mmCIF file of C-alpha atoms in Angstrom:
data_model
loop_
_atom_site.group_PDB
_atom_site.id
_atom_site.type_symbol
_atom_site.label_atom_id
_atom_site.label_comp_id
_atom_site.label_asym_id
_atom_site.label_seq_id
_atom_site.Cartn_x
_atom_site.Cartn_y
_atom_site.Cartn_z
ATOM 1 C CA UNK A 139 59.020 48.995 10.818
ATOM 2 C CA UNK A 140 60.236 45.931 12.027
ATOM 3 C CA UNK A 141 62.780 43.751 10.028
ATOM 4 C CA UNK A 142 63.161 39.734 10.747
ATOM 5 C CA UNK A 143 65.559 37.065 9.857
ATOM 6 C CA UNK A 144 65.683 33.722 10.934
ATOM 7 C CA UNK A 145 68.595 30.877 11.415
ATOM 8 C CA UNK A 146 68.754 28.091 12.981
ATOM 9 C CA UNK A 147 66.876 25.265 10.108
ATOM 10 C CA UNK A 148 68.516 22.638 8.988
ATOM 11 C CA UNK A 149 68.290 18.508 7.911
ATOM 12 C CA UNK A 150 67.561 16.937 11.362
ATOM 13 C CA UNK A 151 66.952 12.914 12.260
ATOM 14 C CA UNK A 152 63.501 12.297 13.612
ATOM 15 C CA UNK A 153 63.691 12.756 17.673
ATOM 16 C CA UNK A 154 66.425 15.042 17.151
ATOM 17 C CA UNK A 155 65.886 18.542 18.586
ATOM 18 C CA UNK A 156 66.381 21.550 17.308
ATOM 19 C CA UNK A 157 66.686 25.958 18.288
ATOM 20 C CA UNK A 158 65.290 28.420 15.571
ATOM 21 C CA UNK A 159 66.203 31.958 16.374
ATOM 22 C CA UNK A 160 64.827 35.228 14.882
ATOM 23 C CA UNK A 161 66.686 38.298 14.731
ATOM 24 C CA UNK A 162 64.473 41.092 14.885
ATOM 25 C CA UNK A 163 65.805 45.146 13.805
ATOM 26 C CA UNK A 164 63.143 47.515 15.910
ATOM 27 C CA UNK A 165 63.519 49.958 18.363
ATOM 28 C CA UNK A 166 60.731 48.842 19.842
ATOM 29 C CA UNK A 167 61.058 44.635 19.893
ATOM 30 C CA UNK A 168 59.645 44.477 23.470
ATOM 31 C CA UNK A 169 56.391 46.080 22.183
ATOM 32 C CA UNK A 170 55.454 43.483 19.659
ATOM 33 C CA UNK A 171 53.908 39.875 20.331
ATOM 34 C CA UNK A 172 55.724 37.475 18.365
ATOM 35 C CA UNK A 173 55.096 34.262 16.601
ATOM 36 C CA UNK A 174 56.083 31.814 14.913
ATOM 37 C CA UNK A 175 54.507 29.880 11.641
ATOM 38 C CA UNK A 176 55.694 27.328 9.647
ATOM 39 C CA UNK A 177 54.851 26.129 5.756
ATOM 40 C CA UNK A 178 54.922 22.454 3.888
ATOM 41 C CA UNK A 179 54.783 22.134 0.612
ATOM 42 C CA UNK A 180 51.416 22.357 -1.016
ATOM 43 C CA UNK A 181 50.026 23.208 2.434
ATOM 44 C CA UNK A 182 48.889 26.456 3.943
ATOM 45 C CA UNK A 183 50.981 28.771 6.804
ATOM 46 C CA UNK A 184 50.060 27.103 9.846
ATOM 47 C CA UNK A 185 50.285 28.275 13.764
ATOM 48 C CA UNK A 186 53.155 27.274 15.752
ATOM 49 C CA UNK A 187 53.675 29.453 18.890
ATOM 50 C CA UNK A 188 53.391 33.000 20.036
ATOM 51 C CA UNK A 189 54.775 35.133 23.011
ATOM 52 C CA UNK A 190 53.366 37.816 24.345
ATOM 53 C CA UNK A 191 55.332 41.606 24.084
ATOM 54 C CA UNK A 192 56.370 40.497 27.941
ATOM 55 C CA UNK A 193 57.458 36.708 27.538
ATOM 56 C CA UNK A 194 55.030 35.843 30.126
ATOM 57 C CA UNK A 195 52.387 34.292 28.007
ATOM 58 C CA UNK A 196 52.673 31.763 25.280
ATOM 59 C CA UNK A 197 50.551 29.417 23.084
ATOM 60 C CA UNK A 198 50.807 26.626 21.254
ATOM 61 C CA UNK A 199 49.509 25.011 18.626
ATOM 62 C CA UNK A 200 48.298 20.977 19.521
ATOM 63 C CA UNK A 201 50.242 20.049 17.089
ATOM 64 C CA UNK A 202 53.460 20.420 19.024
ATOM 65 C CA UNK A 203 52.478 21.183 22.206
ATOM 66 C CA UNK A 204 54.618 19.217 24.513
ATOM 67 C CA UNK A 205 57.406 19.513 21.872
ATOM 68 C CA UNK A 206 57.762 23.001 21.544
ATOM 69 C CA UNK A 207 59.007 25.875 23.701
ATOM 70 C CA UNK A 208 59.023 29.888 22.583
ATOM 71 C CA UNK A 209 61.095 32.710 24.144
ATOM 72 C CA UNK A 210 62.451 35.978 23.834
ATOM 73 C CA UNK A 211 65.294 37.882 24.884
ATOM 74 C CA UNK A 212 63.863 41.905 24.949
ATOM 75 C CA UNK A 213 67.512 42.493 25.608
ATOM 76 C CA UNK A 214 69.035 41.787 22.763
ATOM 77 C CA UNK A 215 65.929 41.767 20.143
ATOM 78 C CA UNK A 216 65.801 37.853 19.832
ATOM 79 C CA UNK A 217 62.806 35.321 19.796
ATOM 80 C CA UNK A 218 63.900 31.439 19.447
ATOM 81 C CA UNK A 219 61.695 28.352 19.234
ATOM 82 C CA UNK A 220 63.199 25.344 20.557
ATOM 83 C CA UNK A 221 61.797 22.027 19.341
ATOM 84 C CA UNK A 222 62.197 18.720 20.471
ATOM 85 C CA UNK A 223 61.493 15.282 19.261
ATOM 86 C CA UNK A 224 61.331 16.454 15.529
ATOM 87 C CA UNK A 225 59.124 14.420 13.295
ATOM 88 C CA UNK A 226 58.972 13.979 9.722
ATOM 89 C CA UNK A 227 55.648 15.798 9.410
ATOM 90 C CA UNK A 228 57.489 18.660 11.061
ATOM 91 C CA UNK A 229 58.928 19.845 7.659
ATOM 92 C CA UNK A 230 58.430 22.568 6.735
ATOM 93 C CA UNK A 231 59.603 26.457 6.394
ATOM 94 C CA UNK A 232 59.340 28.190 9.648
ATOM 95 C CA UNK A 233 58.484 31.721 9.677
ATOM 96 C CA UNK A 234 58.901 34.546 12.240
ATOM 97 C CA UNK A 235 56.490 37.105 12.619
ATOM 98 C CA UNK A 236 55.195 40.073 15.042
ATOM 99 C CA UNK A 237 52.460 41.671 15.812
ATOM 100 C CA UNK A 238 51.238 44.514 17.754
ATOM 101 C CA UNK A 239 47.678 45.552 19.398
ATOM 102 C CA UNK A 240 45.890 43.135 21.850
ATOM 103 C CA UNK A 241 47.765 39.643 22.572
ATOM 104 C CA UNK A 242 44.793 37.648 22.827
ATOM 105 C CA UNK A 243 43.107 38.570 19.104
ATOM 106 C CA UNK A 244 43.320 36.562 16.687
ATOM 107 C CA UNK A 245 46.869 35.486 17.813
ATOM 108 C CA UNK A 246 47.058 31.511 15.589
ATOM 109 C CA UNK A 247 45.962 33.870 12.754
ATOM 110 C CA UNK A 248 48.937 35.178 10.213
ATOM 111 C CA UNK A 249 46.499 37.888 8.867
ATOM 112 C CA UNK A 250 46.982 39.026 12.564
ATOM 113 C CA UNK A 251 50.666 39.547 11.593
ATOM 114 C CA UNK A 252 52.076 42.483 10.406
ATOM 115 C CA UNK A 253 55.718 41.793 9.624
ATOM 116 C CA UNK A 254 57.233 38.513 8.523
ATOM 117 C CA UNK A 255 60.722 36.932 7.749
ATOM 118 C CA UNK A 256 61.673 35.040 5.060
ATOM 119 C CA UNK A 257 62.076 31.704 6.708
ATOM 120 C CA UNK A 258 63.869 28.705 7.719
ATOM 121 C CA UNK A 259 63.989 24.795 6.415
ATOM 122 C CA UNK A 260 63.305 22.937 8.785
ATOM 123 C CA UNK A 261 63.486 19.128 6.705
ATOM 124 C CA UNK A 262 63.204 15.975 9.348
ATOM 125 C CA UNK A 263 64.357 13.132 8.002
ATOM 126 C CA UNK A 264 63.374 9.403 9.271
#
């Protein structure tokens, strides 16, 4: 059982930049991938960014590729999402989420997800 709660959201200016973190209660946090979604109103969960159980492989989505950056601390149970150059089509509720098995299936997919927080606002205003 893994449990998840994330901080870090808030009302940012558009360029401004901006650290989510996710808190994660597991014995065994270096053993899950992690990722992290995010939710507009009226819109479906979308793909952000996911790390690998290591840290040493990440993906993106296009959308802020560039913009974003994920990483983990294994240390301390901790995965953050720093993102820079915040745009108003950025808003949104940000999830956190893990996932065990293989890395490389399905990983832009939430059904691939097994546990989920209950979010962050992210709202960029321009």
């Amino acid at each position: 059982q893994v449990q998840l709660e994330e901080s870090g959201g808030g009302l940012v200016l558009t360029g401004d930049s901006l650290t989510l973190s996710c808190a994660a209660s597991a014995r065994t946090f270096s053993a899950y991938h992690m990722g992290w979604f995010r939710q507009a109103p009226g819109k479906e969960r979308e793909f952000v960014a996911t790390i690998n159980s290591g840290g040493g492989i990440t993906h993106y989505a296009d959308s802020v590729k560039g913009r974003c950056t994920i990483s983990r601390d294994n240390a301390n149970n901790a995965v953050y999402l720093r993102v820079n150059n915040l745009k108003p089509e950025d808003t949104a509720i940000y999830f956190c989420s893990a996932r065990g098995g293989n890395y490389w299936n399905n990983y832009a997919k939430p059904d691939a997800y097994n546990y989920w927080g209950r979010g962050t606002q992210v709202t960029v205003s321009s």
